[in-house]
Amino acid sequence: MGLDRMIRFLLAFAMVLAGVWRTEAAAQIPVRVGGYEFPPFVETDRDGPHGLTLRLIALLNGVQGHYRFEFVPVSARRRYGDLVEGRFDVMFFENPQWEWRDQGFPVDFTKVFLQGGEVYIALAQPGRGQDYFDDVAGKRLVGILGYHYGFAGYDADPERLARRFDLKLVSSHRSSIEMVLSGRRDMAVVTDAYLNAFLRASPQAGERLLISRRMDQVYEHRVLVRRDGPIDAAVMDRLMTELGQSGRLGDLWREEGIR
């Protein structure tokens, strides 16, 4: 075969492959995955969003070809309205207690695929022990805007939280921890997953913090699925179960220091 014929053959072959790829990509059903700032599940910096949600999306796209999972950024407070407007189809690491079922939103949930929780932190001081966390009354608290807290009955309304609990709301767990370390707030509520990652990166901070053994709430993370969307809860449940049985989920949690 001459060089010209070889080049023409390779170009034709490449065009066939490109056509097949476009056909397969077009045949995939897009599933929009909503995610809000919730370290280490979703974190955003100047390079864009990253975290466990994005890694889980990559895993799901790598083990099947029927659906194409795509990340859609939302805010914690706006996620309820975005769901009603159909802006996203599924959301990982959600909990039915966080207003979804009480308010009657058109959603279903998979089985629990990860457990975790939130703990209290305060400055370590002589004579201060675990009983410091028994009561939040009279303490200057800090938490995250749009989050739900067990001590408040999972109420996320900023005005009521400020009025009832002197709870200052910020945008990140790092800010919460830094406010406690600087003495500007007495107590913060942070996710155990983020706190573990923070202390691995800043072990000296761990010597200055008192961490509660009692959790404010225990997470039972599920996948939230919008009804009448492109994928239903049963299919999503099956995909998550397959990832768990294959060991991929366990590897992901260990890599992120969650288990």
PDB file of C-alpha atoms in Angstrom:
ATOM      1  CA  MET A   1       0.000   0.000   0.000  1.00  0.00           C
ATOM      2  CA  GLY A   2       1.419   3.376  -1.048  1.00  0.00           C
ATOM      3  CA  LEU A   3       1.855   6.227   1.379  1.00  0.00           C
ATOM      4  CA  ASP A   4      -1.036   8.233  -0.080  1.00  0.00           C
ATOM      5  CA  ARG A   5      -3.387   5.257   0.102  1.00  0.00           C
ATOM      6  CA  MET A   6      -2.254   4.567   3.690  1.00  0.00           C
ATOM      7  CA  ILE A   7      -2.937   8.176   4.698  1.00  0.00           C
ATOM      8  CA  ARG A   8      -6.374   8.096   3.058  1.00  0.00           C
ATOM      9  CA  PHE A   9      -7.152   4.814   4.782  1.00  0.00           C
ATOM     10  CA  LEU A  10      -6.122   6.136   8.199  1.00  0.00           C
ATOM     11  CA  LEU A  11      -8.142   9.320   7.731  1.00  0.00           C
ATOM     12  CA  ALA A  12     -11.210   7.338   6.712  1.00  0.00           C
ATOM     13  CA  PHE A  13     -10.765   4.995   9.677  1.00  0.00           C
ATOM     14  CA  ALA A  14     -10.437   7.960  12.049  1.00  0.00           C
ATOM     15  CA  MET A  15     -13.633   9.475  10.660  1.00  0.00           C
ATOM     16  CA  VAL A  16     -15.487   6.205  11.211  1.00  0.00           C
ATOM     17  CA  LEU A  17     -14.248   6.032  14.812  1.00  0.00           C
ATOM     18  CA  ALA A  18     -15.238   9.674  15.383  1.00  0.00           C
ATOM     19  CA  GLY A  19     -18.704   8.953  14.006  1.00  0.00           C
ATOM     20  CA  VAL A  20     -19.097   5.952  16.288  1.00  0.00           C
ATOM     21  CA  TRP A  21     -17.924   8.008  19.261  1.00  0.00           C
ATOM     22  CA  ARG A  22     -20.368  10.820  18.455  1.00  0.00           C
ATOM     23  CA  THR A  23     -23.214   8.329  18.071  1.00  0.00           C
ATOM     24  CA  GLU A  24     -22.436   6.665  21.387  1.00  0.00           C
ATOM     25  CA  ALA A  25     -22.028  10.011  23.174  1.00  0.00           C
ATOM     26  CA  ALA A  26     -25.317  11.260  21.724  1.00  0.00           C
ATOM     27  CA  ALA A  27     -27.052   8.069  22.841  1.00  0.00           C
ATOM     28  CA  GLN A  28     -26.015   8.579  26.455  1.00  0.00           C
ATOM     29  CA  ILE A  29     -28.696  10.000  28.719  1.00  0.00           C
ATOM     30  CA  PRO A  30     -27.440  13.093  30.564  1.00  0.00           C
ATOM     31  CA  VAL A  31     -27.969  13.157  34.327  1.00  0.00           C
ATOM     32  CA  ARG A  32     -27.261  16.465  36.045  1.00  0.00           C
ATOM     33  CA  VAL A  33     -25.687  16.105  39.482  1.00  0.00           C
ATOM     34  CA  GLY A  34     -26.297  19.089  41.747  1.00  0.00           C
ATOM     35  CA  GLY A  35     -23.681  19.960  44.313  1.00  0.00           C
ATOM     36  CA  TYR A  36     -23.101  22.798  46.776  1.00  0.00           C
ATOM     37  CA  GLU A  37     -20.066  23.760  48.861  1.00  0.00           C
ATOM     38  CA  PHE A  38     -19.891  20.920  51.390  1.00  0.00           C
ATOM     39  CA  PRO A  39     -16.251  19.880  52.044  1.00  0.00           C
ATOM     40  CA  PRO A  40     -14.916  17.337  51.359  1.00  0.00           C
ATOM     41  CA  PHE A  41     -17.860  16.372  49.137  1.00  0.00           C
ATOM     42  CA  VAL A  42     -17.773  19.555  47.049  1.00  0.00           C
ATOM     43  CA  GLU A  43     -15.033  22.175  47.341  1.00  0.00           C
ATOM     44  CA  THR A  44     -14.381  25.096  45.024  1.00  0.00           C
ATOM     45  CA  ASP A  45     -11.205  27.047  44.410  1.00  0.00           C
ATOM     46  CA  ARG A  46      -9.755  29.024  41.514  1.00  0.00           C
ATOM     47  CA  ASP A  47      -9.300  25.783  39.567  1.00  0.00           C
ATOM     48  CA  GLY A  48     -13.011  25.042  39.841  1.00  0.00           C
ATOM     49  CA  PRO A  49     -15.089  22.502  41.774  1.00  0.00           C
ATOM     50  CA  HIS A  50     -13.529  19.294  43.078  1.00  0.00           C
ATOM     51  CA  GLY A  51     -14.088  16.798  45.856  1.00  0.00           C
ATOM     52  CA  LEU A  52     -15.828  13.489  46.439  1.00  0.00           C
ATOM     53  CA  THR A  53     -18.887  14.349  44.347  1.00  0.00           C
ATOM     54  CA  LEU A  54     -16.741  15.027  41.283  1.00  0.00           C
ATOM     55  CA  ARG A  55     -14.728  11.854  41.853  1.00  0.00           C
ATOM     56  CA  LEU A  56     -17.924   9.841  42.269  1.00  0.00           C
ATOM     57  CA  ILE A  57     -19.232  11.259  38.988  1.00  0.00           C
ATOM     58  CA  ALA A  58     -16.034  10.113  37.267  1.00  0.00           C
ATOM     59  CA  LEU A  59     -16.438   6.626  38.767  1.00  0.00           C
ATOM     60  CA  LEU A  60     -20.031   6.342  37.574  1.00  0.00           C
ATOM     61  CA  ASN A  61     -19.139   7.487  34.065  1.00  0.00           C
ATOM     62  CA  GLY A  62     -16.277   5.006  33.986  1.00  0.00           C
ATOM     63  CA  VAL A  63     -18.278   1.892  34.884  1.00  0.00           C
ATOM     64  CA  GLN A  64     -21.284   2.335  32.572  1.00  0.00           C
ATOM     65  CA  GLY A  65     -22.126   4.030  29.312  1.00  0.00           C
ATOM     66  CA  HIS A  66     -25.903   4.381  29.408  1.00  0.00           C
ATOM     67  CA  TYR A  67     -25.908   7.602  31.446  1.00  0.00           C
ATOM     68  CA  ARG A  68     -23.559  10.592  31.347  1.00  0.00           C
ATOM     69  CA  PHE A  69     -23.340  12.213  34.779  1.00  0.00           C
ATOM     70  CA  GLU A  70     -22.551  15.944  34.716  1.00  0.00           C
ATOM     71  CA  PHE A  71     -21.854  18.291  37.622  1.00  0.00           C
ATOM     72  CA  VAL A  72     -24.105  21.339  38.147  1.00  0.00           C
ATOM     73  CA  PRO A  73     -23.111  23.807  40.903  1.00  0.00           C
ATOM     74  CA  VAL A  74     -25.912  25.049  43.164  1.00  0.00           C
ATOM     75  CA  SER A  75     -26.013  26.797  46.533  1.00  0.00           C
ATOM     76  CA  ALA A  76     -27.001  25.102  49.783  1.00  0.00           C
ATOM     77  CA  ARG A  77     -29.943  27.444  50.346  1.00  0.00           C
ATOM     78  CA  ARG A  78     -31.091  27.464  46.709  1.00  0.00           C
ATOM     79  CA  ARG A  79     -31.028  23.721  46.176  1.00  0.00           C
ATOM     80  CA  TYR A  80     -34.710  23.278  47.046  1.00  0.00           C
ATOM     81  CA  GLY A  81     -35.849  25.800  44.469  1.00  0.00           C
ATOM     82  CA  ASP A  82     -33.375  24.453  41.920  1.00  0.00           C
ATOM     83  CA  LEU A  83     -34.849  20.972  42.411  1.00  0.00           C
ATOM     84  CA  VAL A  84     -38.401  22.217  41.812  1.00  0.00           C
ATOM     85  CA  GLU A  85     -37.227  24.058  38.684  1.00  0.00           C
ATOM     86  CA  GLY A  86     -35.578  20.863  37.404  1.00  0.00           C
ATOM     87  CA  ARG A  87     -32.083  22.369  37.372  1.00  0.00           C
ATOM     88  CA  PHE A  88     -30.559  19.096  38.577  1.00  0.00           C
ATOM     89  CA  ASP A  89     -31.635  15.449  38.569  1.00  0.00           C
ATOM     90  CA  VAL A  90     -29.715  13.837  41.414  1.00  0.00           C
ATOM     91  CA  MET A  91     -27.657  14.968  44.384  1.00  0.00           C
ATOM     92  CA  PHE A  92     -25.168  12.839  46.285  1.00  0.00           C
ATOM     93  CA  PHE A  93     -24.544  12.946  50.045  1.00  0.00           C
ATOM     94  CA  GLU A  94     -28.050  14.136  50.973  1.00  0.00           C
ATOM     95  CA  ASN A  95     -30.300  13.265  53.879  1.00  0.00           C
ATOM     96  CA  PRO A  96     -34.135  13.073  53.906  1.00  0.00           C
ATOM     97  CA  GLN A  97     -34.149  14.951  57.244  1.00  0.00           C
ATOM     98  CA  TRP A  98     -32.824  18.101  55.593  1.00  0.00           C
ATOM     99  CA  GLU A  99     -36.317  19.427  54.757  1.00  0.00           C
ATOM    100  CA  TRP A 100     -36.826  17.211  51.686  1.00  0.00           C
ATOM    101  CA  ARG A 101     -39.538  14.971  53.099  1.00  0.00           C
ATOM    102  CA  ASP A 102     -41.047  17.416  55.602  1.00  0.00           C
ATOM    103  CA  GLN A 103     -41.726  19.919  52.817  1.00  0.00           C
ATOM    104  CA  GLY A 104     -43.052  17.302  50.399  1.00  0.00           C
ATOM    105  CA  PHE A 105     -40.525  17.815  47.599  1.00  0.00           C
ATOM    106  CA  PRO A 106     -40.881  15.401  44.627  1.00  0.00           C
ATOM    107  CA  VAL A 107     -37.828  13.303  45.434  1.00  0.00           C
ATOM    108  CA  ASP A 108     -36.863   9.728  46.209  1.00  0.00           C
ATOM    109  CA  PHE A 109     -33.766   8.434  47.987  1.00  0.00           C
ATOM    110  CA  THR A 110     -31.468   5.478  47.531  1.00  0.00           C
ATOM    111  CA  LYS A 111     -30.303   3.317  50.391  1.00  0.00           C
ATOM    112  CA  VAL A 112     -27.569   4.674  52.661  1.00  0.00           C
ATOM    113  CA  PHE A 113     -24.149   4.385  51.023  1.00  0.00           C
ATOM    114  CA  LEU A 114     -21.980   6.300  53.531  1.00  0.00           C
ATOM    115  CA  GLN A 115     -22.256   7.256  57.170  1.00  0.00           C
ATOM    116  CA  GLY A 116     -20.564  10.149  58.886  1.00  0.00           C
ATOM    117  CA  GLY A 117     -21.535  13.091  61.008  1.00  0.00           C
ATOM    118  CA  GLU A 118     -20.796  16.460  62.540  1.00  0.00           C
ATOM    119  CA  VAL A 119     -18.874  17.132  65.738  1.00  0.00           C
ATOM    120  CA  TYR A 120     -18.416  20.138  67.997  1.00  0.00           C
ATOM    121  CA  ILE A 121     -15.031  21.780  68.426  1.00  0.00           C
ATOM    122  CA  ALA A 122     -13.784  24.356  70.935  1.00  0.00           C
ATOM    123  CA  LEU A 123     -10.449  25.672  72.111  1.00  0.00           C
ATOM    124  CA  ALA A 124      -8.672  23.265  74.433  1.00  0.00           C
ATOM    125  CA  GLN A 125      -8.248  24.941  77.827  1.00  0.00           C
ATOM    126  CA  PRO A 126      -7.211  23.722  81.288  1.00  0.00           C
ATOM    127  CA  GLY A 127     -10.169  22.198  83.066  1.00  0.00           C
ATOM    128  CA  ARG A 128     -12.328  22.101  79.940  1.00  0.00           C
ATOM    129  CA  GLY A 129     -13.629  18.614  79.153  1.00  0.00           C
ATOM    130  CA  GLN A 130     -16.325  16.842  77.200  1.00  0.00           C
ATOM    131  CA  ASP A 131     -19.046  18.284  79.439  1.00  0.00           C
ATOM    132  CA  TYR A 132     -18.408  21.632  77.717  1.00  0.00           C
ATOM    133  CA  PHE A 133     -20.377  20.277  74.754  1.00  0.00           C
ATOM    134  CA  ASP A 134     -23.396  19.204  76.805  1.00  0.00           C
ATOM    135  CA  ASP A 135     -25.247  22.487  76.304  1.00  0.00           C
ATOM    136  CA  VAL A 136     -24.942  25.132  73.579  1.00  0.00           C
ATOM    137  CA  ALA A 137     -26.765  27.773  75.635  1.00  0.00           C
ATOM    138  CA  GLY A 138     -24.686  30.846  76.370  1.00  0.00           C
ATOM    139  CA  LYS A 139     -21.987  29.962  73.833  1.00  0.00           C
ATOM    140  CA  ARG A 140     -21.091  31.877  70.701  1.00  0.00           C
ATOM    141  CA  LEU A 141     -21.607  29.358  67.920  1.00  0.00           C
ATOM    142  CA  VAL A 142     -20.478  29.289  64.307  1.00  0.00           C
ATOM    143  CA  GLY A 143     -21.826  27.146  61.474  1.00  0.00           C
ATOM    144  CA  ILE A 144     -22.358  27.105  57.717  1.00  0.00           C
ATOM    145  CA  LEU A 145     -25.062  29.029  55.873  1.00  0.00           C
ATOM    146  CA  GLY A 146     -27.689  26.641  54.491  1.00  0.00           C
ATOM    147  CA  TYR A 147     -26.728  23.700  56.708  1.00  0.00           C
ATOM    148  CA  HIS A 148     -29.055  21.897  59.107  1.00  0.00           C
ATOM    149  CA  TYR A 149     -27.991  21.228  62.697  1.00  0.00           C
ATOM    150  CA  GLY A 150     -29.244  18.646  65.127  1.00  0.00           C
ATOM    151  CA  PHE A 151     -29.141  20.943  68.176  1.00  0.00           C
ATOM    152  CA  ALA A 152     -31.536  23.286  66.301  1.00  0.00           C
ATOM    153  CA  GLY A 153     -33.969  20.583  65.238  1.00  0.00           C
ATOM    154  CA  TYR A 154     -32.564  20.752  61.663  1.00  0.00           C
ATOM    155  CA  ASP A 155     -33.864  24.282  61.199  1.00  0.00           C
ATOM    156  CA  ALA A 156     -31.783  26.116  58.573  1.00  0.00           C
ATOM    157  CA  ASP A 157     -33.419  29.556  58.776  1.00  0.00           C
ATOM    158  CA  PRO A 158     -30.576  32.063  59.410  1.00  0.00           C
ATOM    159  CA  GLU A 159     -32.649  34.571  61.363  1.00  0.00           C
ATOM    160  CA  ARG A 160     -34.127  32.003  63.728  1.00  0.00           C
ATOM    161  CA  LEU A 161     -30.732  30.375  64.264  1.00  0.00           C
ATOM    162  CA  ALA A 162     -29.126  33.717  65.093  1.00  0.00           C
ATOM    163  CA  ARG A 163     -31.962  34.674  67.434  1.00  0.00           C
ATOM    164  CA  ARG A 164     -32.267  31.353  69.244  1.00  0.00           C
ATOM    165  CA  PHE A 165     -28.653  30.219  69.416  1.00  0.00           C
ATOM    166  CA  ASP A 166     -26.342  33.185  68.709  1.00  0.00           C
ATOM    167  CA  LEU A 167     -25.205  31.190  65.693  1.00  0.00           C
ATOM    168  CA  LYS A 168     -22.996  33.048  63.233  1.00  0.00           C
ATOM    169  CA  LEU A 169     -23.161  31.579  59.726  1.00  0.00           C
ATOM    170  CA  VAL A 170     -20.133  31.566  57.436  1.00  0.00           C
ATOM    171  CA  SER A 171     -19.352  30.034  54.068  1.00  0.00           C
ATOM    172  CA  SER A 172     -16.768  27.358  54.898  1.00  0.00           C
ATOM    173  CA  HIS A 173     -15.652  24.905  57.549  1.00  0.00           C
ATOM    174  CA  ARG A 174     -12.150  26.375  57.408  1.00  0.00           C
ATOM    175  CA  SER A 175     -13.582  29.751  58.440  1.00  0.00           C
ATOM    176  CA  SER A 176     -15.494  28.061  61.290  1.00  0.00           C
ATOM    177  CA  ILE A 177     -12.373  26.358  62.604  1.00  0.00           C
ATOM    178  CA  GLU A 178     -10.262  29.503  62.276  1.00  0.00           C
ATOM    179  CA  MET A 179     -12.851  31.531  64.210  1.00  0.00           C
ATOM    180  CA  VAL A 180     -12.643  29.047  67.082  1.00  0.00           C
ATOM    181  CA  LEU A 181      -8.829  28.967  66.984  1.00  0.00           C
ATOM    182  CA  SER A 182      -8.719  32.779  67.088  1.00  0.00           C
ATOM    183  CA  GLY A 183     -11.188  32.970  69.996  1.00  0.00           C
ATOM    184  CA  ARG A 184     -13.796  34.882  68.018  1.00  0.00           C
ATOM    185  CA  ARG A 185     -16.327  32.069  68.574  1.00  0.00           C
ATOM    186  CA  ASP A 186     -16.641  29.558  71.406  1.00  0.00           C
ATOM    187  CA  MET A 187     -17.820  26.523  69.497  1.00  0.00           C
ATOM    188  CA  ALA A 188     -18.176  25.333  65.901  1.00  0.00           C
ATOM    189  CA  VAL A 189     -19.972  22.419  64.296  1.00  0.00           C
ATOM    190  CA  VAL A 190     -17.954  20.762  61.515  1.00  0.00           C
ATOM    191  CA  THR A 191     -18.208  17.572  59.501  1.00  0.00           C
ATOM    192  CA  ASP A 192     -15.944  14.828  60.799  1.00  0.00           C
ATOM    193  CA  ALA A 193     -14.719  14.129  57.254  1.00  0.00           C
ATOM    194  CA  TYR A 194     -13.569  17.720  56.749  1.00  0.00           C
ATOM    195  CA  LEU A 195     -12.076  17.968  60.247  1.00  0.00           C
ATOM    196  CA  ASN A 196     -10.004  14.817  59.655  1.00  0.00           C
ATOM    197  CA  ALA A 197      -8.663  16.246  56.399  1.00  0.00           C
ATOM    198  CA  PHE A 198      -7.952  19.622  58.030  1.00  0.00           C
ATOM    199  CA  LEU A 199      -6.020  18.046  60.895  1.00  0.00           C
ATOM    200  CA  ARG A 200      -3.956  15.902  58.531  1.00  0.00           C
ATOM    201  CA  ALA A 201      -2.898  19.091  56.746  1.00  0.00           C
ATOM    202  CA  SER A 202      -2.522  21.145  59.972  1.00  0.00           C
ATOM    203  CA  PRO A 203      -1.655  18.708  62.796  1.00  0.00           C
ATOM    204  CA  GLN A 204      -0.538  21.548  65.076  1.00  0.00           C
ATOM    205  CA  ALA A 205      -4.130  22.817  65.145  1.00  0.00           C
ATOM    206  CA  GLY A 206      -5.245  19.517  66.630  1.00  0.00           C
ATOM    207  CA  GLU A 207      -3.246  20.226  69.786  1.00  0.00           C
ATOM    208  CA  ARG A 208      -5.220  23.429  70.329  1.00  0.00           C
ATOM    209  CA  LEU A 209      -8.685  21.976  69.759  1.00  0.00           C
ATOM    210  CA  LEU A 210     -11.047  20.058  71.985  1.00  0.00           C
ATOM    211  CA  ILE A 211     -13.190  17.771  69.826  1.00  0.00           C
ATOM    212  CA  SER A 212     -16.474  16.345  71.057  1.00  0.00           C
ATOM    213  CA  ARG A 213     -17.000  12.627  71.234  1.00  0.00           C
ATOM    214  CA  ARG A 214     -20.725  13.323  70.938  1.00  0.00           C
ATOM    215  CA  MET A 215     -21.993  14.124  67.461  1.00  0.00           C
ATOM    216  CA  ASP A 216     -24.433  16.883  66.659  1.00  0.00           C
ATOM    217  CA  GLN A 217     -25.929  14.579  64.044  1.00  0.00           C
ATOM    218  CA  VAL A 218     -25.084  11.334  62.308  1.00  0.00           C
ATOM    219  CA  TYR A 219     -25.163  11.440  58.538  1.00  0.00           C
ATOM    220  CA  GLU A 220     -26.763   8.658  56.589  1.00  0.00           C
ATOM    221  CA  HIS A 221     -25.750   9.780  53.134  1.00  0.00           C
ATOM    222  CA  ARG A 222     -28.027   8.782  50.276  1.00  0.00           C
ATOM    223  CA  VAL A 223     -28.483   9.811  46.679  1.00  0.00           C
ATOM    224  CA  LEU A 224     -31.428  12.145  46.204  1.00  0.00           C
ATOM    225  CA  VAL A 225     -33.255  11.507  42.916  1.00  0.00           C
ATOM    226  CA  ARG A 226     -35.743  13.922  41.349  1.00  0.00           C
ATOM    227  CA  ARG A 227     -38.978  12.183  40.378  1.00  0.00           C
ATOM    228  CA  ASP A 228     -39.760  12.064  36.668  1.00  0.00           C
ATOM    229  CA  GLY A 229     -36.109  12.756  35.880  1.00  0.00           C
ATOM    230  CA  PRO A 230     -33.863  10.829  33.484  1.00  0.00           C
ATOM    231  CA  ILE A 231     -32.918   8.219  36.100  1.00  0.00           C
ATOM    232  CA  ASP A 232     -34.945   6.711  38.928  1.00  0.00           C
ATOM    233  CA  ALA A 233     -33.924   5.799  42.463  1.00  0.00           C
ATOM    234  CA  ALA A 234     -33.905   2.047  41.795  1.00  0.00           C
ATOM    235  CA  VAL A 235     -31.380   2.400  38.955  1.00  0.00           C
ATOM    236  CA  MET A 236     -29.278   4.834  40.976  1.00  0.00           C
ATOM    237  CA  ASP A 237     -29.370   2.413  43.894  1.00  0.00           C
ATOM    238  CA  ARG A 238     -28.153  -0.407  41.663  1.00  0.00           C
ATOM    239  CA  LEU A 239     -25.254   1.661  40.324  1.00  0.00           C
ATOM    240  CA  MET A 240     -24.158   2.658  43.825  1.00  0.00           C
ATOM    241  CA  THR A 241     -24.447  -0.928  45.034  1.00  0.00           C
ATOM    242  CA  GLU A 242     -22.268  -2.124  42.160  1.00  0.00           C
ATOM    243  CA  LEU A 243     -19.636   0.499  42.985  1.00  0.00           C
ATOM    244  CA  GLY A 244     -19.683  -0.623  46.604  1.00  0.00           C
ATOM    245  CA  GLN A 245     -19.456  -4.326  45.811  1.00  0.00           C
ATOM    246  CA  SER A 246     -16.578  -3.737  43.395  1.00  0.00           C
ATOM    247  CA  GLY A 247     -14.544  -2.043  46.148  1.00  0.00           C
ATOM    248  CA  ARG A 248     -14.349   1.253  44.275  1.00  0.00           C
ATOM    249  CA  LEU A 249     -16.335   3.179  46.876  1.00  0.00           C
ATOM    250  CA  GLY A 250     -14.236   1.792  49.704  1.00  0.00           C
ATOM    251  CA  ASP A 251     -11.062   2.795  47.880  1.00  0.00           C
ATOM    252  CA  LEU A 252     -12.449   6.291  47.364  1.00  0.00           C
ATOM    253  CA  TRP A 253     -13.314   6.751  51.065  1.00  0.00           C
ATOM    254  CA  ARG A 254      -9.867   5.524  52.138  1.00  0.00           C
ATOM    255  CA  GLU A 255      -8.087   7.810  49.675  1.00  0.00           C
ATOM    256  CA  GLU A 256      -9.997  10.763  51.106  1.00  0.00           C
ATOM    257  CA  GLY A 257      -9.305   9.714  54.707  1.00  0.00           C
ATOM    258  CA  ILE A 258     -12.958   9.113  55.522  1.00  0.00           C
ATOM    259  CA  ARG A 259     -12.485   5.465  56.503  1.00  0.00           C
TER     260      ARG A 259
END
